[in-house]
Amino acid sequence: MSISAPRTRFVVLGLLCSEAMSGYDLKRSIDETVGGFWQESYGQLYPTLKQLRAEGLVAETAASRGERRRTVYAITDTGRAALAGWLAEPAQPEHTRSEIALKVFFGAWAPSGVVTEHLSATVDRSRAQVARFDAVLQALAAGNVPRTELVWWRLTIDLGQRVARARAEWAESALATLRSTHD
Amino acid sequence: MSISAPRTRFVVLGLLCSEAMSGYDLKRSIDETVGGFWQESYGQLYPTLKQLRAEGLVAETAASRGERRRTVYAITDTGRAALAGWLAEPAQPEHTRSEIALKVFFGAWAPSGVVTEHLSATVDRSRAQVARFDAVLQALAAGNVPRTELVWWRLTIDLGQRVARARAEWAESALATLRSTHD
DNA sequence: TGCACCATGTAATTAGTTACATGATTAC
DNA sequence: GTAATCATGTAACTAATTACATGGTGCA
C-alpha cells in the first residue's frame, strides 16, 4: 500500500504553482532547476499531464503560438490542495542505488586500475555538479524568482552541493588511500 | 540501448564471489552490508538467480539442510568474467530522486511547519544511518572478512557515511536558516 | 536547404515493488 | 504450542526509460 505513489505528478503540480507551462516547458524546467536530484522523461510527463487534467488537478489553457500547437497547463485549486496534502506526508526514506558505490564495493574482483578510473571520473563529475548548482544559484540571484520560493530553492541547492561535495571529497580520499595501499 | 541494464545480477555475482549462498542468504547479505546504498527484493532476487543459472553464470550446488529445502548458488568462471566486464564499464551518472529535496524545494506551497518536521526527521534518519554504518565497520573489524575485500568495503562504507553526514549537517543548517528567517 | 530547437505524443520494454502463498525449523 | 526465523517462489501491478514517429519555426 504505497501512500504517496507516483511522485511525478507532484513535481508537475509543484512547478505549475510557480507558472503555467507546457509539457515541453516542464521538461526544461525540471532539467534546469531540480535536475540535480530529480529527472523526468517526456514519456512520463505527457501521460501524467493528461491524467492530471482528467482528474481536474490541472486545467488546459489552450495557447497555441501561431500555427505551432502548444498546450499550456495551469494548476487548479484542487491541484494545489493535492500538492499540499502530499507535502505534509512524511517523506519515505531515501531509496538510493549508487552504482559507483557498488563498483568500489566489488573492487576486489575488478581488473586492476579500473576502480581508480571510476574514482577519478567521480571526482570530475561531482565537481561539475557543484559548479552546475553554482550556476543555478547565480541565475536565481539575477532575479525573476519570487521571494516566497527563493528561500526554499536555495536550501535545496545547498543540499545538492553538500552531497556532491561529500562525494568528491570521498573519491579524492579513496584515491589517496589506494595510492598508499598499493605495494 | 542500455549497456549495463539489470544491475541486480551484478550484485548477486559480486556477493557470490565471496561465498556461495542461497537467495535468502543474499537478501540478508545485501541488507546487512550494502543496504545503505543498495536494496533488493525477493521478487527480484529469485528470478534473477534462476536466469543466471540458465545462462551458466552461477551453478546450483544443491545443499538442503535436513528436511528443509535450500538451494545454494556458486559463481562460475563465466560469471566471474561477466562481473569483471561490468566492473570495467564506466558507471552511469547517479540517477537520484530525493523526495526530501523535492519537499523542501516546494516548501513555499506546504502547510506551515511541515518542512521543519521533515528536516528534523532527516537529521534523525541520517544520524541513524551513520550509526548503522559504524556498526558494519565494527563487525568488519571483528574479523571473518578476507583482507582482499576489506579495503574496498571500508571505502564504500566511508562514502555512505560521508553522504549521510552531509545530509544531516544540511538538515541542521536548514533548520537554523528557517528559524532565523521566520518573522 | 538543412540544422537546431520547439512541441507532442505512443508503443514496447524493462525494472522493480508488494502482496500473496506455502511450509519447515528453532528457541522460548 | 507459538512466535520468530529460515526458505522459496509467483502474480499483479506500478513506475519509468527508450525508441519511434511526426511536424512546425527560425536562422544562417
PDB file of N, CA and C in Angstrom, chain A residues 17-62:
ATOM      1  N   CYS A  17       2.717  25.524  -9.818  1.00  0.00           N
ATOM      2  CA  CYS A  17       2.359  26.531  -8.810  1.00  0.00           C
ATOM      3  C   CYS A  17       3.051  27.859  -9.109  1.00  0.00           C
ATOM      4  N   SER A  18       4.253  27.776  -9.655  1.00  0.00           N
ATOM      5  CA  SER A  18       5.009  28.990  -9.951  1.00  0.00           C
ATOM      6  C   SER A  18       4.503  29.660 -11.227  1.00  0.00           C
ATOM      7  N   GLU A  19       4.102  28.835 -12.193  1.00  0.00           N
ATOM      8  CA  GLU A  19       3.796  29.361 -13.519  1.00  0.00           C
ATOM      9  C   GLU A  19       3.109  28.290 -14.365  1.00  0.00           C
ATOM     10  N   ALA A  20       2.160  28.694 -15.190  1.00  0.00           N
ATOM     11  CA  ALA A  20       1.519  27.764 -16.119  1.00  0.00           C
ATOM     12  C   ALA A  20       2.516  27.389 -17.207  1.00  0.00           C
ATOM     13  N   MET A  21       2.538  26.112 -17.579  1.00  0.00           N
ATOM     14  CA  MET A  21       3.550  25.643 -18.526  1.00  0.00           C
ATOM     15  C   MET A  21       3.045  24.517 -19.417  1.00  0.00           C
ATOM     16  N   SER A  22       3.768  24.292 -20.507  1.00  0.00           N
ATOM     17  CA  SER A  22       3.500  23.153 -21.379  1.00  0.00           C
ATOM     18  C   SER A  22       4.369  21.978 -20.933  1.00  0.00           C
ATOM     19  N   GLY A  23       4.113  20.814 -21.487  1.00  0.00           N
ATOM     20  CA  GLY A  23       4.905  19.636 -21.169  1.00  0.00           C
ATOM     21  C   GLY A  23       6.380  19.867 -21.483  1.00  0.00           C
ATOM     22  N   TYR A  24       6.601  20.498 -22.604  1.00  0.00           N
ATOM     23  CA  TYR A  24       7.961  20.792 -23.035  1.00  0.00           C
ATOM     24  C   TYR A  24       8.661  21.729 -22.049  1.00  0.00           C
ATOM     25  N   ASP A  25       7.935  22.772 -21.631  1.00  0.00           N
ATOM     26  CA  ASP A  25       8.478  23.715 -20.650  1.00  0.00           C
ATOM     27  C   ASP A  25       8.816  23.002 -19.346  1.00  0.00           C
ATOM     28  N   LEU A  26       7.945  22.097 -18.947  1.00  0.00           N
ATOM     29  CA  LEU A  26       8.144  21.372 -17.697  1.00  0.00           C
ATOM     30  C   LEU A  26       9.452  20.595 -17.730  1.00  0.00           C
ATOM     31  N   LYS A  27       9.655  19.900 -18.835  1.00  0.00           N
ATOM     32  CA  LYS A  27      10.876  19.117 -19.000  1.00  0.00           C
ATOM     33  C   LYS A  27      12.114  20.013 -18.844  1.00  0.00           C
ATOM     34  N   ARG A  28      12.099  21.136 -19.528  1.00  0.00           N
ATOM     35  CA  ARG A  28      13.232  22.075 -19.443  1.00  0.00           C
ATOM     36  C   ARG A  28      13.404  22.589 -18.027  1.00  0.00           C
ATOM     37  N   SER A  29      12.287  22.964 -17.455  1.00  0.00           N
ATOM     38  CA  SER A  29      12.266  23.499 -16.100  1.00  0.00           C
ATOM     39  C   SER A  29      12.859  22.504 -15.111  1.00  0.00           C
ATOM     40  N   ILE A  30      12.462  21.253 -15.234  1.00  0.00           N
ATOM     41  CA  ILE A  30      12.960  20.201 -14.343  1.00  0.00           C
ATOM     42  C   ILE A  30      14.463  20.039 -14.527  1.00  0.00           C
ATOM     43  N   ASP A  31      14.891  19.952 -15.790  1.00  0.00           N
ATOM     44  CA  ASP A  31      16.318  19.772 -16.064  1.00  0.00           C
ATOM     45  C   ASP A  31      17.148  20.917 -15.503  1.00  0.00           C
ATOM     46  N   GLU A  32      16.606  22.127 -15.628  1.00  0.00           N
ATOM     47  CA  GLU A  32      17.386  23.301 -15.238  1.00  0.00           C
ATOM     48  C   GLU A  32      17.395  23.578 -13.736  1.00  0.00           C
ATOM     49  N   THR A  33      16.300  23.238 -13.077  1.00  0.00           N
ATOM     50  CA  THR A  33      16.254  23.569 -11.649  1.00  0.00           C
ATOM     51  C   THR A  33      16.496  22.345 -10.765  1.00  0.00           C
ATOM     52  N   VAL A  34      15.598  21.394 -10.769  1.00  0.00           N
ATOM     53  CA  VAL A  34      15.730  20.236  -9.892  1.00  0.00           C
ATOM     54  C   VAL A  34      16.543  19.106 -10.513  1.00  0.00           C
ATOM     55  N   GLY A  35      17.068  19.337 -11.706  1.00  0.00           N
ATOM     56  CA  GLY A  35      17.793  18.317 -12.447  1.00  0.00           C
ATOM     57  C   GLY A  35      18.823  17.539 -11.636  1.00  0.00           C
ATOM     58  N   GLY A  36      19.454  18.217 -10.679  1.00  0.00           N
ATOM     59  CA  GLY A  36      20.487  17.595  -9.878  1.00  0.00           C
ATOM     60  C   GLY A  36      19.987  16.485  -8.973  1.00  0.00           C
ATOM     61  N   PHE A  37      18.698  16.507  -8.656  1.00  0.00           N
ATOM     62  CA  PHE A  37      18.197  15.468  -7.753  1.00  0.00           C
ATOM     63  C   PHE A  37      16.852  14.912  -8.199  1.00  0.00           C
ATOM     64  N   TRP A  38      16.466  15.269  -9.408  1.00  0.00           N
ATOM     65  CA  TRP A  38      15.206  14.730  -9.923  1.00  0.00           C
ATOM     66  C   TRP A  38      15.175  14.820 -11.434  1.00  0.00           C
ATOM     67  N   GLN A  39      14.748  13.774 -12.123  1.00  0.00           N
ATOM     68  CA  GLN A  39      14.655  13.834 -13.577  1.00  0.00           C
ATOM     69  C   GLN A  39      13.391  13.143 -14.074  1.00  0.00           C
ATOM     70  N   GLU A  40      12.858  13.654 -15.156  1.00  0.00           N
ATOM     71  CA  GLU A  40      11.645  13.104 -15.743  1.00  0.00           C
ATOM     72  C   GLU A  40      11.827  13.020 -17.254  1.00  0.00           C
ATOM     73  N   SER A  41      11.157  12.042 -17.853  1.00  0.00           N
ATOM     74  CA  SER A  41      11.204  11.898 -19.306  1.00  0.00           C
ATOM     75  C   SER A  41       9.852  12.306 -19.902  1.00  0.00           C
ATOM     76  N   TYR A  42       9.866  12.654 -21.176  1.00  0.00           N
ATOM     77  CA  TYR A  42       8.625  13.012 -21.855  1.00  0.00           C
ATOM     78  C   TYR A  42       7.602  11.878 -21.761  1.00  0.00           C
ATOM     79  N   GLY A  43       8.103  10.673 -21.882  1.00  0.00           N
ATOM     80  CA  GLY A  43       7.237   9.500 -21.837  1.00  0.00           C
ATOM     81  C   GLY A  43       6.469   9.397 -20.531  1.00  0.00           C
ATOM     82  N   GLN A  44       6.954  10.098 -19.530  1.00  0.00           N
ATOM     83  CA  GLN A  44       6.295  10.107 -18.235  1.00  0.00           C
ATOM     84  C   GLN A  44       5.467  11.386 -18.083  1.00  0.00           C
ATOM     85  N   LEU A  45       6.012  12.491 -18.574  1.00  0.00           N
ATOM     86  CA  LEU A  45       5.371  13.794 -18.384  1.00  0.00           C
ATOM     87  C   LEU A  45       4.035  13.933 -19.107  1.00  0.00           C
ATOM     88  N   TYR A  46       4.031  13.632 -20.403  1.00  0.00           N
ATOM     89  CA  TYR A  46       2.805  13.855 -21.159  1.00  0.00           C
ATOM     90  C   TYR A  46       1.639  13.012 -20.651  1.00  0.00           C
ATOM     91  N   PRO A  47       1.836  11.720 -20.434  1.00  0.00           N
ATOM     92  CA  PRO A  47       0.719  10.941 -19.882  1.00  0.00           C
ATOM     93  C   PRO A  47       0.274  11.460 -18.505  1.00  0.00           C
ATOM     94  N   THR A  48       1.228  11.905 -17.693  1.00  0.00           N
ATOM     95  CA  THR A  48       0.887  12.426 -16.365  1.00  0.00           C
ATOM     96  C   THR A  48       0.013  13.674 -16.485  1.00  0.00           C
ATOM     97  N   LEU A  49       0.379  14.570 -17.396  1.00  0.00           N
ATOM     98  CA  LEU A  49      -0.404  15.792 -17.605  1.00  0.00           C
ATOM     99  C   LEU A  49      -1.835  15.455 -18.020  1.00  0.00           C
ATOM    100  N   LYS A  50      -1.936  14.498 -18.912  1.00  0.00           N
ATOM    101  CA  LYS A  50      -3.249  14.060 -19.393  1.00  0.00           C
ATOM    102  C   LYS A  50      -4.113  13.569 -18.234  1.00  0.00           C
ATOM    103  N   GLN A  51      -3.475  12.774 -17.393  1.00  0.00           N
ATOM    104  CA  GLN A  51      -4.186  12.177 -16.262  1.00  0.00           C
ATOM    105  C   GLN A  51      -4.587  13.243 -15.240  1.00  0.00           C
ATOM    106  N   LEU A  52      -3.671  14.155 -14.974  1.00  0.00           N
ATOM    107  CA  LEU A  52      -3.956  15.225 -14.019  1.00  0.00           C
ATOM    108  C   LEU A  52      -5.128  16.075 -14.513  1.00  0.00           C
ATOM    109  N   ARG A  53      -5.180  16.275 -15.820  1.00  0.00           N
ATOM    110  CA  ARG A  53      -6.272  17.066 -16.383  1.00  0.00           C
ATOM    111  C   ARG A  53      -7.590  16.320 -16.204  1.00  0.00           C
ATOM    112  N   ALA A  54      -7.535  15.001 -16.463  1.00  0.00           N
ATOM    113  CA  ALA A  54      -8.745  14.189 -16.306  1.00  0.00           C
ATOM    114  C   ALA A  54      -9.255  14.230 -14.865  1.00  0.00           C
ATOM    115  N   GLU A  55      -8.330  14.355 -13.917  1.00  0.00           N
ATOM    116  CA  GLU A  55      -8.717  14.384 -12.509  1.00  0.00           C
ATOM    117  C   GLU A  55      -9.029  15.798 -12.028  1.00  0.00           C
ATOM    118  N   GLY A  56      -8.857  16.761 -12.900  1.00  0.00           N
ATOM    119  CA  GLY A  56      -9.172  18.141 -12.522  1.00  0.00           C
ATOM    120  C   GLY A  56      -8.118  18.819 -11.658  1.00  0.00           C
ATOM    121  N   LEU A  57      -6.903  18.252 -11.599  1.00  0.00           N
ATOM    122  CA  LEU A  57      -5.848  18.868 -10.797  1.00  0.00           C
ATOM    123  C   LEU A  57      -5.102  19.951 -11.587  1.00  0.00           C
ATOM    124  N   VAL A  58      -5.176  19.861 -12.893  1.00  0.00           N
ATOM    125  CA  VAL A  58      -4.644  20.934 -13.737  1.00  0.00           C
ATOM    126  C   VAL A  58      -5.692  21.252 -14.798  1.00  0.00           C
ATOM    127  N   ALA A  59      -5.605  22.457 -15.370  1.00  0.00           N
ATOM    128  CA  ALA A  59      -6.535  22.839 -16.424  1.00  0.00           C
ATOM    129  C   ALA A  59      -5.765  23.266 -17.650  1.00  0.00           C
ATOM    130  N   GLU A  60      -6.306  22.896 -18.799  1.00  0.00           N
ATOM    131  CA  GLU A  60      -5.669  23.236 -20.054  1.00  0.00           C
ATOM    132  C   GLU A  60      -6.031  24.674 -20.394  1.00  0.00           C
ATOM    133  N   THR A  61      -5.025  25.523 -20.579  1.00  0.00           N
ATOM    134  CA  THR A  61      -5.309  26.883 -21.029  1.00  0.00           C
ATOM    135  C   THR A  61      -4.764  27.006 -22.435  1.00  0.00           C
ATOM    136  N   ALA A  62      -5.543  26.520 -23.408  1.00  0.00           N
ATOM    137  CA  ALA A  62      -5.124  26.422 -24.809  1.00  0.00           C
ATOM    138  C   ALA A  62      -4.419  27.691 -25.268  1.00  0.00           C
TER     139      ALA A  62
END
